[in-house]
Tab-separated table of C-alpha atoms in Angstrom:
chain	number	residue	atom	x	y	z
A	198	MET	CA	121.952	75.420	148.050
A	199	LEU	CA	118.949	77.220	146.771
A	200	LEU	CA	120.122	80.716	146.652
A	201	GLN	CA	123.662	82.028	147.312
A	202	ILE	CA	124.947	85.756	147.537
A	203	GLN	CA	128.772	85.969	147.329
A	204	ASN	CA	130.547	88.765	147.986
A	205	LEU	CA	127.853	91.438	147.000
A	206	HIS	CA	129.289	94.935	146.606
A	207	VAL	CA	126.391	97.688	145.635
A	208	LYS	CA	126.572	100.934	145.032
A	209	TYR	CA	123.909	103.939	144.545
A	210	GLY	CA	126.543	106.401	141.996
A	211	ASN	CA	129.655	106.782	143.738
A	212	ILE	CA	128.215	105.430	147.194
A	213	GLU	CA	128.585	102.021	148.171
A	214	VAL	CA	125.773	100.558	150.550
A	215	LEU	CA	126.784	96.921	150.342
A	216	HIS	CA	130.242	95.697	150.955
A	217	GLY	CA	131.135	92.104	150.223
A	218	VAL	CA	127.435	90.460	151.600
A	219	SER	CA	127.478	87.000	151.468
A	220	VAL	CA	124.148	84.874	152.541
A	221	ASP	CA	123.193	81.591	151.770
A	222	VAL	CA	119.357	80.279	151.766
A	223	ARG	CA	118.366	76.669	151.791
A	224	GLU	CA	115.512	75.029	150.158
A	225	GLY	CA	112.476	75.214	152.477
A	226	GLU	CA	114.198	77.614	155.329
A	227	ILE	CA	112.555	80.595	156.433
A	228	VAL	CA	115.920	83.131	156.436
A	229	SER	CA	115.664	86.654	158.503
A	230	ILE	CA	118.099	89.641	157.347
A	231	LEU	CA	118.115	92.236	160.395
A	232	GLY	CA	119.688	95.040	160.908
A	233	ALA	CA	119.075	99.208	161.902
A	234	ASN	CA	117.799	101.277	159.017
A	235	GLY	CA	120.240	102.248	156.332
A	236	ALA	CA	122.172	98.873	157.033
A	237	GLY	CA	121.380	97.782	153.583
A	238	LYS	CA	118.675	94.935	154.255
A	239	SER	CA	116.290	96.529	151.544
A	240	THR	CA	119.077	96.790	148.835
A	241	THR	CA	119.823	93.250	149.568
A	242	LEU	CA	116.450	92.313	148.534
A	243	LEU	CA	115.908	94.310	145.487
A	244	THR	CA	119.618	93.110	144.206
A	245	ILE	CA	117.836	89.503	144.289
A	246	SER	CA	115.040	90.746	142.499
A	247	GLY	CA	117.000	92.391	139.650
A	248	LEU	CA	115.736	96.116	140.344
A	249	VAL	CA	119.284	96.918	141.519
A	250	ARG	CA	122.450	95.846	139.757
A	251	PRO	CA	125.658	94.678	141.609
A	252	ALA	CA	129.042	96.122	141.187
A	253	GLN	CA	130.689	93.250	142.120
A	254	GLY	CA	129.668	89.662	143.425
A	255	GLN	CA	127.045	87.244	141.973
A	256	ILE	CA	123.858	86.099	143.185
A	257	LEU	CA	123.358	82.023	142.151
A	258	PHE	CA	119.550	80.469	142.307
A	259	ASN	CA	119.965	76.630	141.961
A	260	GLY	CA	123.416	77.502	140.851
A	261	ALA	CA	122.401	79.418	137.648
A	262	PRO	CA	123.725	83.332	137.535
A	263	LEU	CA	120.686	85.171	138.940
A	264	HIS	CA	122.234	88.752	138.638
A	265	THR	CA	122.822	88.831	134.926
A	266	MET	CA	118.822	88.128	134.710
A	267	LYS	CA	116.351	90.829	134.027
A	268	ALA	CA	113.758	91.455	136.634
A	269	HIS	CA	110.879	89.974	134.946
A	270	ASP	CA	112.876	86.424	134.129
A	271	ILE	CA	113.667	86.559	137.938
A	272	VAL	CA	110.076	86.422	138.556
A	273	ARG	CA	109.508	83.748	135.698
A	274	ALA	CA	112.191	81.940	137.580
A	275	GLY	CA	110.067	81.715	141.001
A	276	ILE	CA	111.209	84.758	142.718
A	277	ALA	CA	108.598	86.841	144.215
A	278	HIS	CA	109.128	90.208	145.956
A	279	ILE	CA	107.017	91.852	148.445
A	280	PRO	CA	108.590	95.516	148.604
A	281	GLU	CA	108.269	97.641	151.822
A	282	GLY	CA	105.123	99.974	151.555
A	283	ARG	CA	102.627	97.110	150.008
A	284	ARG	CA	102.310	99.174	146.732
A	285	MET	CA	99.198	98.463	145.866
A	286	PHE	CA	96.970	99.400	142.786
A	287	GLY	CA	94.118	101.263	144.528
A	288	THR	CA	91.839	101.898	141.954
A	289	LEU	CA	91.711	97.891	141.137
A	290	THR	CA	89.658	95.620	143.094
A	291	VAL	CA	91.524	92.928	145.172
A	292	GLN	CA	90.754	90.343	142.553
A	293	GLU	CA	92.488	92.595	139.847
A	294	ASN	CA	95.324	93.067	141.804
A	295	LEU	CA	95.690	89.144	142.563
A	296	ARG	CA	95.426	89.141	138.878
A	297	LEU	CA	98.248	90.843	138.087
A	298	GLY	CA	100.465	89.141	140.489
A	299	ALA	CA	100.017	86.038	137.657
A	300	PHE	CA	101.250	88.465	134.805
A	301	THR	CA	104.315	85.453	133.626
A	302	SER	CA	101.612	82.691	133.558
A	303	ASN	CA	98.953	81.743	130.766
A	304	ASP	CA	98.143	78.742	133.072
A	305	GLN	CA	94.365	79.654	133.823
A	306	GLN	CA	93.951	76.480	135.832
A	307	ARG	CA	97.199	77.183	137.835
A	308	ILE	CA	96.016	80.939	138.223
A	309	ARG	CA	92.668	79.793	139.929
A	310	GLN	CA	94.387	76.960	141.866
A	311	ASN	CA	96.902	79.784	143.418
A	312	GLN	CA	94.131	82.370	143.875
A	313	GLU	CA	92.097	79.708	145.962
A	314	TRP	CA	95.112	78.929	148.116
A	315	ILE	CA	95.338	82.857	148.350
A	316	TYR	CA	91.928	82.963	149.680
A	317	GLU	CA	92.396	80.015	152.195
A	318	LEU	CA	95.373	81.851	153.535
A	319	PHE	CA	93.223	84.965	153.897
A	320	PRO	CA	89.911	84.830	154.128
A	321	ILE	CA	89.117	88.415	154.630
A	322	LEU	CA	90.385	88.794	150.868
A	323	LYS	CA	87.609	86.205	149.683
A	324	GLU	CA	85.156	88.516	151.395
A	325	ARG	CA	86.521	91.337	150.021
A	326	ARG	CA	87.224	90.626	146.345
A	327	ASN	CA	85.041	92.856	144.400
A	328	GLN	CA	86.260	95.892	146.986
A	329	LEU	CA	88.675	98.297	145.437
A	330	ALA	CA	92.361	97.764	147.025
A	331	GLY	CA	93.034	101.246	147.985
A	332	THR	CA	89.690	101.092	150.670
A	333	LEU	CA	91.191	98.419	152.586
A	334	SER	CA	92.825	98.621	155.914
A	335	GLY	CA	96.683	98.538	156.417
A	336	GLY	CA	96.549	94.539	157.294
A	337	GLU	CA	94.010	93.916	154.655
A	338	GLN	CA	96.538	95.445	152.095
A	339	GLN	CA	99.367	93.765	153.603
A	340	MET	CA	97.750	90.447	153.201
A	341	LEU	CA	96.566	91.489	149.314
A	342	ALA	CA	100.650	92.588	148.966
A	343	ILE	CA	101.414	88.748	149.932
A	344	GLY	CA	98.571	87.194	148.144
A	345	ARG	CA	99.859	88.793	145.151
A	346	GLY	CA	103.294	87.910	145.351
A	347	LEU	CA	102.019	84.109	145.608
A	348	MET	CA	100.152	84.043	142.760
A	349	ILE	CA	102.930	82.710	140.642
A	350	HIS	CA	103.693	80.041	143.335
A	351	PRO	CA	107.032	81.212	144.143
A	352	LYS	CA	109.602	79.230	145.023
A	353	ILE	CA	111.362	82.267	147.052
A	354	LEU	CA	109.304	84.802	148.604
A	355	LEU	CA	111.108	88.014	149.253
A	356	LEU	CA	109.491	90.004	152.273
A	357	ASP	CA	110.657	93.581	153.216
A	358	GLU	CA	108.957	94.801	156.444
A	359	PRO	CA	105.835	92.883	156.188
A	360	SER	CA	105.006	94.256	160.198
A	361	LEU	CA	105.629	97.901	159.142
A	362	GLY	CA	102.730	99.859	160.649
A	363	LEU	CA	100.435	97.319	161.933
A	364	ALA	CA	98.960	96.685	165.226
A	365	PRO	CA	100.127	93.675	167.407
A	366	LEU	CA	97.755	91.444	166.660
A	367	LEU	CA	97.631	91.954	163.170
A	368	VAL	CA	101.560	91.162	163.058
A	369	LYS	CA	101.056	87.930	164.730
A	370	THR	CA	98.246	86.900	162.359
A	371	ILE	CA	100.740	87.857	159.255
A	372	PHE	CA	103.689	85.845	160.859
A	373	GLN	CA	101.769	82.982	161.598
A	374	THR	CA	100.545	82.861	157.703
A	375	LEU	CA	103.855	83.115	157.058
A	376	GLN	CA	104.743	79.652	158.547
A	377	LYS	CA	101.867	78.377	156.844
A	378	ILE	CA	103.260	79.301	153.566
A	379	ASN	CA	106.294	78.069	154.422
A	380	ALA	CA	105.032	74.781	155.380
A	381	ALA	CA	103.482	74.822	151.905
A	382	GLY	CA	107.070	74.518	150.240
A	383	VAL	CA	107.997	78.460	149.550
A	384	THR	CA	111.254	79.485	150.876
A	385	VAL	CA	111.204	82.837	152.670
A	386	VAL	CA	113.445	85.460	152.831
A	387	LEU	CA	112.201	88.146	155.508
A	388	VAL	CA	113.375	91.589	156.003
A	389	GLU	CA	112.189	92.857	159.230
A	390	GLN	CA	112.307	95.523	161.978
A	391	ASN	CA	110.216	93.201	164.526
A	392	ALA	CA	113.730	91.181	165.183
A	393	ARG	CA	112.270	89.356	167.827
A	394	MET	CA	108.988	88.118	165.704
A	395	ALA	CA	111.107	87.525	162.896
A	396	LEU	CA	113.888	85.493	164.650
A	397	LYS	CA	110.983	83.414	166.452
A	398	ILE	CA	109.588	82.146	163.181
A	399	ALA	CA	113.367	81.942	161.075
A	400	HIS	CA	115.520	78.695	160.689
A	401	ARG	CA	118.636	81.357	160.581
A	402	GLY	CA	119.529	84.640	160.752
A	403	TYR	CA	121.522	87.307	159.297
A	404	VAL	CA	122.610	90.665	161.111
A	405	LEU	CA	123.473	93.459	158.659
A	406	GLU	CA	125.584	96.600	159.800
A	407	VAL	CA	126.464	99.287	157.746
A	408	GLY	CA	126.270	96.932	154.530
A	409	ARG	CA	128.282	94.152	156.074
A	410	ILE	CA	127.285	90.829	157.501
A	411	ALA	CA	128.063	91.043	161.328
A	412	LEU	CA	126.647	88.090	162.738
A	413	GLN	CA	124.525	84.957	161.050
A	414	ASP	CA	123.899	81.878	163.377
A	415	GLU	CA	120.692	79.769	164.202
A	416	ALA	CA	117.662	81.994	164.735
A	417	ASN	CA	117.388	80.325	168.348
A	418	ALA	CA	120.908	81.204	168.854
A	419	LEU	CA	120.442	84.780	167.734
A	420	LEU	CA	117.596	85.340	170.065
A	421	ALA	CA	119.708	84.220	172.967
A	422	ASN	CA	122.718	86.711	171.837
A	423	PRO	CA	123.461	89.665	174.163
A	424	ASP	CA	124.368	91.702	171.265
A	425	VAL	CA	121.448	91.118	169.758
A	426	GLN	CA	119.062	91.693	172.657
A	427	ASN	CA	120.669	94.833	173.198
A	428	ALA	CA	120.682	96.108	170.068
A	429	TYR	CA	117.603	94.848	168.270
A	430	LEU	CA	115.427	93.308	171.051
A	431	GLY	CA	115.154	95.943	173.674
A	432	GLY	CA	117.459	93.861	176.204
A	433	ALA	CA	116.520	90.665	177.231
């Protein structure tokens, strides 16, 4: 198992927001984590990437404890986190933002190869490589956020709400590109409000409800589940 979250409890101050969450991610999978606002989806990703510390439980990456590592060492280990809201450096160019994504690497050839791969995935970024990130459209900024995360050629890509605020056509493009990234050998953990789109590209999914795993199954089974349809897919 590539990533194992075991009995994870997370608190913000005295308030516990995750109550014993367990999630398994196999190498090569896309795993979607679904749930309403406040269910604990973003907190789960933040804890994997070391930005939030668990009160209890453990996170294992290839069997090694991840929850005791510092955030920058987790990036070095091969886990990239694309947070909700994109978090661009607006006064830097597209190219400069991408280079910042490779801060853990000194291998210039590898950096160039990764950059070319990202420009293949997102040709519009190549066209705009000398443009300030703050002047890009929302969709282009999301592509840049994903590209920046890919600059370390991660083993696992953690994505938080990549479709947020995007037009439907752009959402389709982003999700198709996620499938290409996965086909290139990158395991994906996807937190997404657009449950239908997320489950269509995922292998398996988990449903979080108020900090607990309410359901877990193959993605096709979750898409067909009446409870999931009513709660997250707007009915059948």
